[in-house]
Amino acid sequence: MNRIDQLFGNKPKEVLNIYFTAGFPHHGDTLTVLQALQDGGADMAEIGMPFSDPLADGPVIQDSSTRAIKNGMRISVLFEQLKGFREKIHIPVVLMGYINPVLQYGVENFLRSCQETGVDGLILPDLPMDEYETEYKPLFEKYGQHLIFLVTPETSEARIRKIDSLSRGFVYAVSSSSTTGKDKDMKLQEDYFRKLRDMKLQNPVLVGFGIRDKATFQTACQYSNGAIIGSAFVKAIENSTNLQETVQAFVRNIKQ
Amino acid sequence: MDIAINTSQSRYHVNEKGYYGNFGGAYIPEMLYPNVEELRENYLKIMREPAFQEEFEQLLKDYVGRPSPLYFASRLSEKYNTKIYLKREDLNHTGAHKVNNTIGQILLAKRLGKKRIIAETGAGQHGVATATVCALMGLECIVYMGSIDIQRQAPNVARMKMLGATVVPATSGSQTLKDATNEAIRDWINNPVDTHYIIGSVVGPHPYPDMVARFQSVISEEIRKQLLEKTGKALPGYVIACVGGGSNAAGAFFHFTDDESVQLIAVEAAGKGVHSGFSAATSQLGRPGVIHASKTLLMQTDDGQIVEPHSISAGLDYPGVGPLHAHLYESGRGKFLNATDDEALAAAYELSLLEGIIPALESAHALAKLKDLQLKPDDVTVVCLSGRGDKDLETYIKHLK
């Protein structure tokens, strides 16, 4: 059974998923951050595969991506680093990234490497739903990889239904019409969260974008199965001198 | 006006899924879906409205100054012992072909009820053309421009400001055109309802490449008529245009793609040499991939990071190429040549001295290939003179020997 499904099977509320960029702040930090996230009590981790032109992300994640690329991070290096990580890490891990580097690596090669290392799912925001459905769905299933789609406040109800029917693992609800790292008033988004909750989707829902602290996390959790923190976490660790401590403290501040 | 003719039967035009052969599509994050979908659903409908076409034509005529002349360049023709015509897009208001597209898109934005216009710009030509039509229509205008380009193109920054636009520096990544495009896309994500994004070239997600090509297609529509009047034949032997993203080439080729006797010559910027590491010759250096939400040829590292190109001409300094051009290249319908910085400079001086026309550096790349085509005395060649060279004077003066 996929670890994401296991997680939501056991614990449907207040799931904390934390995003970080692979190879950031330093080349060799990927596993350190992942271990510290698990030790601190994060329920899931989302590892960003850095891309030179991350359209859906704001400046914090773009800067971390630029730095990670300079540090030598690339998909093949990430899979090298992830080799054997399942000996220590049991929380679900998804990879997030843009479609071009995946296309260059080769979609099937990529999915095979995900399965071999123990990755559970993928978030590829610029892979169109139609193309996934007509070209790639059987491959994702063959290698046991869940593809997680995004919905936004502007997504129509019919399209949300369609997205829910194609998504596996969870649906990623973007909290507002924005790039990552924008502070928007969470209260304003409550109508949208309520709508999503009342639609009773087949997938669990995690809210992302604009979640940055305990308060925003809890607001999001009132209407969903949990939330994703990205930019705020990346910012918190960028100048850390003790990653273990910084990461764990960050997670505890949210979860306690 | 043929901007909205049904072209789906042509294998060189976009299909109903937004593809040109293997290229095109809309690789957009969900946050952009409603914006792009609204445009996709409406662009042809609006372009087919008689009132829209009438307003578009009127503005092209009275405001832009169309039709732009097709000029027989007799001294240039004499030099190459052939017949060369220049399509004078440099004589348009704002000095380049870019305004054909911004006029079309601003009329479309108004009909979609948009209040705020955003655009990206490299050299500033598209930014100026966008600021111009926003002033004309009284709409708010925000132009994203790489902070390095802002320094390099100070006169155009001043023009945009005088026209009432806000110029926002793109400080991310390489701080040039591709990053300005990223920032404009991000703005659109953050302002999905009231904002229209005027993309300046035949790039970006479907329907942009097709929409921009249709607005620019007035170039080849006029060439056919003018050539018929002047020579008795509507079809030239060659049409030559420079390609960065490829909007002037798309416009110059549009009504000739199905006439296979017409050779379509696209000229890319080779910079300091195709394999020098300082080049923007995408068809030679690129591989299929996704840039700015479109599947096309792009310059990238082997692990799929987009590479920063080089050209002396800021308008050709783009690591991708429109999906239409990727298809023309792959299918062999278009012939892709390239010109170095030095060849372009020499061609600019040649045209200035032989014809009294100072071309834009971009257009000079197209002119630079006249010497390589082995044109015969009876061959008729049309070069799209996409813009005038005033903006490039500083570069020209620097290289004046």
XYZ file of C-alpha atoms in Angstrom:
657
model
C 0.000 0.000 0.000
C 1.248 3.482 -0.858
C 2.513 5.310 2.250
C 0.336 8.353 1.463
C -2.787 6.187 1.529
C -1.588 4.556 4.746
C -1.093 7.942 6.367
C -4.540 9.207 5.494
C -6.040 5.855 6.402
C -4.725 6.221 9.953
C -4.853 9.921 10.583
C -7.254 11.970 8.534
C -6.769 15.320 10.368
C -3.973 17.859 10.885
C -1.490 16.305 8.529
C 1.603 18.482 8.260
C 3.455 18.245 4.954
C 6.642 20.268 4.642
C 8.256 21.325 1.371
C 11.969 21.836 1.006
C 14.268 22.179 -1.980
C 16.701 19.322 -2.628
C 20.355 20.287 -2.227
C 19.550 23.352 -0.150
C 21.002 25.175 1.716
C 23.937 22.918 0.814
C 24.421 20.096 -1.658
C 24.476 17.367 0.970
C 21.597 18.617 3.135
C 18.709 16.756 1.476
C 18.696 13.741 3.767
C 19.596 15.759 6.849
C 16.508 17.903 6.380
C 14.346 14.884 5.627
C 15.507 13.049 8.764
C 15.018 16.137 10.917
C 11.504 16.627 9.539
C 10.586 13.098 10.524
C 12.262 13.448 13.924
C 10.462 16.721 14.563
C 7.094 15.142 13.830
C 6.225 16.133 10.247
C 3.744 13.704 8.727
C 4.917 13.965 5.160
C 7.703 15.604 3.163
C 7.698 17.202 -0.256
C 11.106 17.465 -1.888
C 11.471 20.144 -4.542
C 13.504 19.294 -7.630
C 15.065 22.642 -8.494
C 14.251 24.234 -11.854
C 15.694 27.366 -13.422
C 12.253 28.823 -14.239
C 9.740 27.820 -11.549
C 6.614 29.658 -12.751
C 4.280 28.750 -9.915
C 6.715 29.699 -7.183
C 7.541 32.968 -5.540
C 10.984 34.456 -4.894
C 11.856 32.388 -1.793
C 11.532 29.028 -3.520
C 13.029 30.336 -6.762
C 16.073 31.613 -4.865
C 16.471 28.282 -3.091
C 16.209 26.526 -6.475
C 18.839 28.781 -8.017
C 21.145 28.072 -5.091
C 20.475 24.335 -5.246
C 21.293 24.236 -8.969
C 24.523 26.121 -8.246
C 25.208 23.526 -5.534
C 25.085 20.887 -8.274
C 21.618 19.504 -7.552
C 19.861 17.748 -10.426
C 17.413 14.872 -10.681
C 20.067 12.182 -11.124
C 21.979 13.505 -8.098
C 18.789 13.577 -6.032
C 18.095 9.924 -6.775
C 21.699 9.110 -5.787
C 21.144 10.891 -2.478
C 17.816 9.131 -1.935
C 19.272 5.644 -2.449
C 18.596 3.689 0.705
C 16.711 6.478 2.479
C 13.838 4.118 3.286
C 16.085 2.361 5.798
C 15.548 5.353 8.061
C 12.622 7.372 6.754
C 9.113 5.980 7.028
C 6.977 9.091 6.387
C 5.524 9.490 2.890
C 7.734 11.450 0.494
C 6.566 13.174 -2.666
C 8.719 14.937 -5.238
C 7.607 18.294 -6.580
C 8.970 19.822 -9.750
C 8.404 21.172 -13.218
C 7.839 19.009 -16.233
C 10.849 19.958 -18.364
C 13.593 18.373 -16.230
C 11.402 15.263 -15.914
C 10.939 15.096 -19.705
C 14.706 15.365 -20.198
C 15.342 12.599 -17.638
C 12.694 10.536 -19.412
C 9.265 10.077 -17.842
C 9.486 6.301 -17.495
C 13.079 6.383 -16.201
C 11.998 8.972 -13.725
C 9.040 6.966 -12.454
C 11.203 3.854 -12.193
C 13.790 5.739 -10.125
C 11.008 7.058 -7.895
C 9.799 3.553 -7.233
C 13.284 2.121 -6.717
C 14.249 4.744 -4.148
C 10.926 4.648 -2.320
C 9.195 7.845 -3.387
C 5.403 7.726 -3.016
C 4.066 10.414 -5.284
C 4.612 13.435 -7.467
C 3.438 17.008 -7.827
C 4.084 18.332 -11.332
C 2.092 21.565 -11.564
C 2.711 22.201 -15.259
C 1.812 18.722 -16.492
C -1.625 19.194 -18.088
C -4.360 16.919 -16.825
C -5.337 15.826 -20.355
C -1.808 14.847 -21.242
C -1.463 12.855 -18.017
C -4.703 11.070 -18.723
C -3.992 10.230 -22.356
C -0.244 9.551 -22.207
C 1.176 8.917 -18.763
C -1.436 7.505 -16.391
C -0.627 3.819 -16.993
C 3.081 4.513 -16.411
C 2.438 6.253 -13.095
C 0.319 3.316 -12.016
C 2.887 0.766 -13.197
C 5.519 2.327 -10.929
C 3.168 2.920 -8.011
C 3.450 6.707 -8.121
C 0.529 8.864 -7.032
C 0.105 12.064 -9.030
C -1.286 14.913 -6.954
C -3.161 17.663 -8.786
C -3.818 21.233 -7.698
C -7.124 23.078 -7.380
C -7.508 26.826 -6.801
C -10.331 29.169 -5.711
C -10.943 29.828 -9.420
C -11.299 26.149 -10.362
C -14.870 25.317 -11.360
C -16.788 22.641 -9.511
C -16.918 20.396 -12.573
C -13.161 20.668 -12.981
C -12.572 19.987 -9.274
C -14.555 16.761 -9.707
C -12.445 15.806 -12.705
C -9.220 16.618 -10.854
C -10.390 14.604 -7.856
C -11.109 11.624 -10.070
C -7.566 11.686 -11.534
C -5.639 12.569 -8.366
C -4.212 9.842 -6.185
C -3.064 10.344 -2.597
C -4.523 13.755 -1.973
C -5.704 16.914 -3.711
C -3.525 19.975 -3.257
C -5.780 22.967 -2.592
C -3.974 26.190 -3.400
C -5.292 28.570 -0.764
C -5.576 31.615 -2.986
C -4.838 32.744 -6.501
C -1.178 33.278 -5.970
C 2.340 32.043 -6.349
C 3.968 30.394 -3.343
C 5.123 32.530 -0.446
C 2.458 35.236 -0.670
C 0.832 36.205 2.589
C -2.865 36.387 2.010
C -5.567 36.647 4.627
C -6.562 33.073 5.346
C -9.954 34.124 6.636
C -10.835 35.345 3.157
C -10.306 31.861 1.821
C -12.691 30.163 4.196
C -15.622 30.166 1.796
C -13.520 28.280 -0.689
C -12.296 25.791 1.929
C -15.861 25.250 3.050
C -16.946 24.614 -0.527
C -14.199 22.028 -0.949
C -15.120 20.342 2.322
C -18.789 20.220 1.395
C -18.000 18.678 -1.977
C -16.861 15.550 -0.107
C -14.045 14.681 -2.496
C -12.849 11.101 -2.751
C -9.308 12.259 -1.971
C -8.081 13.887 1.231
C -7.363 17.609 0.838
C -4.174 19.377 1.890
C -4.088 23.164 1.741
C -0.968 24.927 0.508
C 0.358 28.409 -0.361
C 0.337 31.023 2.381
C 0.571 28.535 5.273
C 3.434 29.824 7.386
C 2.819 29.323 11.115
C 0.689 27.635 13.702
C -2.262 29.994 13.238
C -2.504 29.624 9.462
C -1.923 25.879 9.774
C -4.807 25.523 12.186
C -7.169 27.647 10.102
C -6.422 25.444 7.102
C -6.910 22.286 9.151
C -10.418 23.309 10.194
C -11.607 22.590 6.687
C -9.153 20.048 5.352
C -7.040 17.056 6.262
C -3.974 19.176 6.772
C -1.674 21.680 5.168
C 1.601 22.179 3.339
C 4.252 24.666 4.386
C 6.901 25.637 1.842
C 8.326 29.128 1.596
C 8.214 29.827 5.344
C 10.198 26.647 5.989
C 12.733 27.308 3.225
C 13.279 30.778 4.652
C 13.697 29.378 8.162
C 16.510 27.030 7.149
C 18.363 29.089 4.560
C 20.931 30.451 7.007
C 20.730 27.736 9.612
C 23.968 26.665 11.278
C 22.334 23.657 12.899
C 19.808 22.111 10.535
C 18.700 19.318 12.885
C 17.786 21.846 15.536
C 16.263 24.482 13.233
C 14.098 21.984 11.376
C 12.835 20.226 14.458
C 12.079 23.499 16.228
C 10.134 24.712 13.202
C 8.003 21.585 13.059
C 7.356 21.564 16.816
C 6.208 25.188 16.729
C 3.508 24.193 14.260
C 2.489 20.901 15.774
C 2.450 21.697 19.487
C -8.857 41.220 -43.068
C -7.882 37.558 -42.806
C -6.946 37.370 -39.138
C -9.708 34.961 -38.265
C -10.014 32.817 -41.348
C -10.436 29.152 -40.732
C -6.944 27.761 -41.123
C -7.338 24.445 -39.378
C -6.982 22.535 -42.651
C -3.387 23.738 -43.012
C -0.828 21.396 -41.517
C 1.322 24.382 -40.609
C -1.305 26.075 -38.504
C -2.433 25.223 -35.036
C -4.797 22.260 -34.558
C -7.829 22.292 -32.291
C -5.741 20.988 -29.387
C -3.294 23.854 -29.634
C -0.456 21.952 -31.309
C 1.691 22.545 -34.355
C 2.787 19.009 -35.169
C 4.596 17.869 -32.008
C 4.880 21.342 -30.527
C 2.688 23.770 -28.623
C 0.052 22.959 -26.028
C -0.530 24.662 -22.693
C 1.771 23.416 -19.905
C 0.300 25.671 -17.290
C -0.128 25.288 -13.551
C -3.751 25.102 -12.425
C -3.541 28.689 -11.142
C -3.352 29.886 -14.749
C -6.022 27.581 -16.127
C -9.025 29.950 -15.849
C -7.133 32.851 -17.462
C -5.854 30.810 -20.370
C -9.130 28.952 -20.792
C -11.111 32.211 -20.930
C -8.826 33.389 -23.686
C -8.908 30.079 -25.559
C -12.688 30.006 -25.535
C -13.070 33.577 -26.716
C -10.198 34.657 -28.922
C -11.499 33.364 -32.247
C -15.071 34.300 -31.435
C -14.025 37.884 -30.738
C -11.647 38.074 -33.694
C -14.464 36.984 -36.001
C -16.819 39.754 -34.867
C -17.237 42.285 -37.692
C -17.125 45.187 -35.202
C -13.818 43.904 -33.826
C -12.311 43.542 -37.282
C -13.502 46.986 -38.267
C -11.945 48.610 -35.192
C -8.719 46.622 -35.623
C -8.411 47.607 -39.292
C -9.214 51.227 -38.587
C -6.524 51.492 -35.926
C -3.963 49.682 -38.078
C -4.688 52.153 -40.851
C -5.032 55.483 -39.042
C -2.949 54.913 -35.927
C -0.226 52.471 -36.973
C -0.010 53.732 -40.553
C -0.738 50.483 -42.402
C -0.426 49.119 -44.941
C 3.312 49.344 -44.481
C 5.061 49.830 -47.831
C 6.634 46.989 -49.787
C 9.719 48.727 -51.060
C 11.799 47.563 -54.012
C 15.371 48.012 -52.789
C 17.064 48.745 -56.104
C 20.641 49.327 -54.958
C 20.581 46.329 -52.660
C 19.083 44.281 -55.518
C 21.790 45.484 -57.825
C 24.491 44.477 -55.395
C 23.181 40.904 -55.139
C 22.059 40.799 -58.797
C 18.499 39.823 -57.901
C 15.157 41.392 -56.902
C 14.801 42.301 -53.239
C 11.745 43.839 -51.631
C 11.660 45.132 -48.071
C 8.462 44.886 -46.049
C 8.697 48.132 -44.123
C 7.439 47.236 -40.646
C 10.008 49.754 -39.432
C 7.666 52.503 -40.610
C 4.882 51.487 -38.224
C 4.029 53.701 -35.280
C 6.498 52.833 -32.456
C 8.988 51.644 -35.061
C 8.417 47.906 -35.315
C 5.942 45.133 -36.098
C 5.174 44.615 -32.395
C 2.312 47.115 -32.438
C 0.200 44.961 -34.815
C -0.171 42.463 -31.992
C -0.629 44.909 -29.117
C -3.439 46.707 -30.979
C -5.191 43.380 -31.519
C -4.735 42.194 -27.949
C -5.795 45.463 -26.317
C -9.068 45.364 -28.284
C -9.541 41.780 -27.183
C -8.750 42.646 -23.546
C -11.336 45.416 -23.616
C -13.986 43.034 -24.894
C -13.086 40.593 -22.116
C -13.675 43.405 -19.620
C -10.053 43.546 -18.391
C -8.903 46.665 -16.521
C -5.233 46.009 -16.128
C -2.613 45.047 -18.705
C 0.702 43.336 -18.048
C 3.513 42.555 -20.477
C 7.093 41.326 -20.578
C 9.790 42.986 -22.611
C 13.403 42.325 -23.507
C 14.750 45.207 -25.547
C 11.718 47.278 -24.692
C 10.051 47.281 -28.138
C 7.096 45.168 -27.066
C 6.942 47.091 -23.787
C 6.721 50.372 -25.679
C 4.097 48.962 -28.062
C 2.061 47.763 -25.058
C 2.435 51.031 -23.132
C 1.336 52.838 -26.298
C -1.938 50.962 -26.734
C -2.664 51.163 -22.984
C -2.336 54.937 -23.179
C -4.574 54.882 -26.242
C -7.255 52.930 -24.394
C -6.748 54.412 -20.933
C -5.835 51.112 -19.271
C -3.337 50.547 -16.482
C -0.068 49.105 -17.815
C 2.645 47.183 -15.977
C 5.699 46.060 -17.913
C 8.135 43.497 -16.520
C 11.694 43.906 -17.699
C 14.892 42.208 -16.577
C 16.926 44.536 -14.386
C 19.944 44.034 -16.648
C 17.829 44.973 -19.685
C 16.550 48.068 -17.863
C 20.121 49.289 -17.676
C 20.889 48.335 -21.283
C 17.756 49.873 -22.797
C 17.347 53.165 -20.943
C 15.672 55.092 -23.820
C 12.859 52.539 -24.122
C 12.376 52.526 -20.338
C 11.950 56.298 -20.533
C 9.473 55.955 -23.403
C 7.353 53.472 -21.461
C 7.327 55.749 -18.427
C 6.360 58.776 -20.516
C 3.479 56.693 -21.888
C 2.269 56.141 -18.346
C 3.419 52.555 -17.815
C 4.960 51.192 -14.646
C 8.190 49.361 -15.398
C 8.904 46.624 -12.851
C 12.423 45.155 -12.763
C 12.686 41.360 -12.834
C 15.466 40.616 -10.389
C 15.243 36.817 -10.405
C 17.381 34.349 -12.354
C 19.397 35.879 -15.163
C 17.453 39.172 -14.978
C 16.667 39.265 -18.711
C 13.730 38.474 -21.020
C 13.032 34.954 -19.816
C 12.871 36.153 -16.219
C 10.686 39.120 -17.146
C 8.330 36.574 -18.746
C 8.350 34.486 -15.548
C 7.493 37.567 -13.495
C 4.662 38.552 -15.832
C 3.227 35.026 -15.600
C 3.458 35.222 -11.791
C 1.650 38.558 -11.817
C -1.105 36.932 -13.873
C -1.348 34.076 -11.358
C -1.727 36.611 -8.564
C -4.272 38.732 -10.490
C -6.405 36.219 -12.342
C -9.634 38.119 -12.839
C -9.073 41.722 -13.916
C -5.770 41.371 -15.788
C -4.874 40.528 -19.372
C -1.334 39.461 -20.198
C -0.191 40.733 -23.609
C 2.541 38.320 -24.675
C 4.753 39.920 -27.302
C 5.739 36.934 -29.384
C 4.386 33.657 -30.773
C 5.356 31.890 -27.544
C 3.598 30.878 -24.334
C 0.636 28.556 -23.820
C -1.994 27.977 -26.497
C -3.785 30.117 -27.695
C -1.047 32.774 -27.544
C 1.148 31.516 -30.401
C -1.863 31.291 -32.701
C -3.435 34.543 -31.552
C -0.232 36.553 -31.958
C 0.470 34.920 -35.346
C -3.002 35.908 -36.563
C -2.568 39.519 -35.463
C 0.822 39.606 -37.165
C -0.491 37.837 -40.277
C -1.437 41.244 -41.661
C 2.219 41.387 -42.761
C 1.986 38.492 -45.237
C -1.549 39.412 -46.237
C -0.252 42.790 -47.391
C 2.867 41.307 -48.988
C 0.724 39.113 -51.268
C -1.418 42.033 -52.408
C 1.494 44.420 -52.842
C 3.624 41.908 -54.684
C 0.778 41.129 -57.063
C 0.385 44.826 -57.791
C 4.098 45.358 -58.344
C 5.122 42.174 -60.144
C 1.919 40.579 -61.372
C 2.568 37.584 -59.095
C 1.504 37.174 -55.484
C 4.180 34.616 -54.642
C 7.852 35.479 -54.075
C 10.625 32.910 -54.303
C 11.785 33.619 -50.757
C 10.494 35.252 -47.601
C 13.226 36.006 -45.082
C 12.655 37.021 -41.479
C 14.610 36.975 -38.238
C 13.468 34.698 -35.427
C 13.840 35.168 -31.684
C 10.484 34.044 -30.375
C 9.427 34.544 -33.970
C 6.482 36.925 -34.194
C 7.528 38.940 -37.250
C 8.493 35.725 -39.034
C 5.153 34.151 -38.102
C 3.390 37.175 -39.576
C 5.551 37.229 -42.703
C 5.151 33.457 -43.308
C 1.493 33.058 -42.292
C -0.200 33.364 -45.688
C 2.615 31.568 -47.534
C 2.960 28.363 -45.520
C 0.722 26.358 -47.863
C 2.381 27.697 -51.015
C 5.246 25.254 -51.062
C 7.010 27.064 -53.906
C 7.757 29.916 -51.500
C 10.918 29.250 -49.502
C 10.512 30.394 -45.927
C 13.852 31.419 -44.467
C 14.089 31.942 -40.710
C 17.274 33.560 -39.456
C 18.312 33.012 -35.863
C 20.981 34.862 -33.918
C 24.251 32.937 -33.834
C 25.775 35.466 -31.442
C 29.543 34.970 -31.410
C 29.128 31.731 -33.381
C 26.635 28.875 -33.072
C 28.975 26.708 -30.975
C 30.799 29.509 -29.180
C 28.723 29.209 -26.018
C 27.379 32.698 -26.755
C 24.516 32.080 -29.161
C 20.740 32.163 -29.442
C 20.387 29.793 -32.432
C 17.689 27.682 -30.803
C 16.978 25.343 -33.715
C 20.671 24.380 -33.826
C 21.320 24.177 -30.100
C 17.933 23.313 -28.650
C 16.107 20.096 -27.864
C 12.375 19.574 -27.391
C 11.151 20.611 -23.970
C 8.810 22.979 -22.216
C 9.498 26.691 -21.791
C 6.957 29.279 -20.731
C 4.167 26.702 -20.871
C 4.795 25.625 -24.467
C 6.401 22.466 -25.836
C 8.996 23.598 -28.307
C 12.705 23.610 -29.049
C 14.696 25.249 -26.316
C 18.269 25.718 -25.217
C 18.812 23.736 -22.063
C 21.360 21.778 -20.080
C 21.209 17.982 -20.317
C 19.266 17.936 -17.051
C 16.627 20.329 -18.370
C 17.607 23.691 -16.895
C 16.975 26.547 -19.293
C 20.156 28.147 -20.581
C 20.783 31.858 -20.931
C 21.326 32.702 -24.627
C 23.434 35.441 -26.159
C 22.854 37.801 -29.022
C 23.956 41.356 -29.743
C 20.270 41.940 -30.439
C 18.098 41.963 -27.328
C 15.041 41.055 -29.424
C 16.546 37.714 -30.501
C 18.037 36.883 -27.123
C 15.529 34.163 -26.186
C 16.345 30.518 -25.335
C 13.214 29.127 -27.016
C 11.347 29.618 -30.258
C 7.606 29.691 -30.964
C 6.069 26.208 -31.419
C 5.026 27.133 -34.967
C 8.690 27.636 -35.850
C 9.750 24.433 -34.114
C 7.233 22.698 -36.383
C 8.403 24.530 -39.520
C 11.935 23.457 -38.615
C 11.120 19.830 -37.838
C 8.904 19.397 -40.903
C 11.474 20.990 -43.169
C 8.960 23.574 -44.403
C 11.116 26.373 -43.062
C 14.824 26.690 -43.694
C 16.667 27.814 -40.572
C 19.830 29.824 -41.019
C 21.698 31.934 -38.529
C 23.742 35.112 -38.528
C 26.478 36.120 -36.109
C 26.646 39.441 -34.278
C 29.305 40.601 -36.745
C 27.315 39.550 -39.823
C 24.288 41.446 -38.508
C 26.344 44.577 -37.883
C 27.803 44.432 -41.392
C 24.340 43.965 -42.903
C 23.001 46.935 -40.939
C 25.770 49.138 -42.291
C 25.216 47.826 -45.799
C 21.511 48.661 -45.786
C 22.160 52.079 -44.273
C 24.672 52.992 -46.972
C 22.885 51.426 -49.960
C 19.289 52.317 -49.175
C 19.358 55.034 -46.512
C 17.555 52.807 -44.054
C 19.005 52.063 -40.620
C 17.476 48.707 -39.640
C 16.943 47.272 -36.199
C 19.674 44.822 -35.208
C 17.084 42.044 -35.230
C 16.094 42.741 -38.843
C 19.768 43.027 -39.778
C 20.109 39.296 -39.046
C 17.603 38.573 -41.831
C 19.409 40.930 -44.225
C 22.730 39.258 -43.409
C 21.712 36.036 -45.182
C 21.086 37.640 -48.594
C 24.726 36.970 -49.388
C 24.400 33.229 -48.655
C 21.272 32.354 -50.626
C 22.774 32.381 -54.147
C 19.826 34.327 -55.461
C 19.313 34.383 -59.211
C 18.549 37.553 -61.213
C 14.875 36.636 -61.620
C 14.318 35.502 -58.043
C 11.972 37.670 -56.038
C 12.846 37.882 -52.343
C 10.943 39.654 -49.591
C 12.830 40.564 -46.423
C 10.743 41.491 -43.420
C 12.309 44.669 -42.096
C 10.757 44.179 -38.678
C 11.960 47.379 -37.038
C 13.993 50.533 -37.307
C 17.445 50.928 -35.851
C 17.154 54.062 -33.717
C 17.079 51.964 -30.555
C 20.352 50.296 -31.569
C 22.345 53.432 -32.326
C 24.504 53.069 -29.259
C 25.535 49.562 -30.330
C 26.100 50.700 -33.909
C 28.222 53.660 -32.824
C 30.303 51.412 -30.579
C 31.077 49.177 -33.542
C 31.677 51.982 -36.042
C 35.144 51.399 -37.347
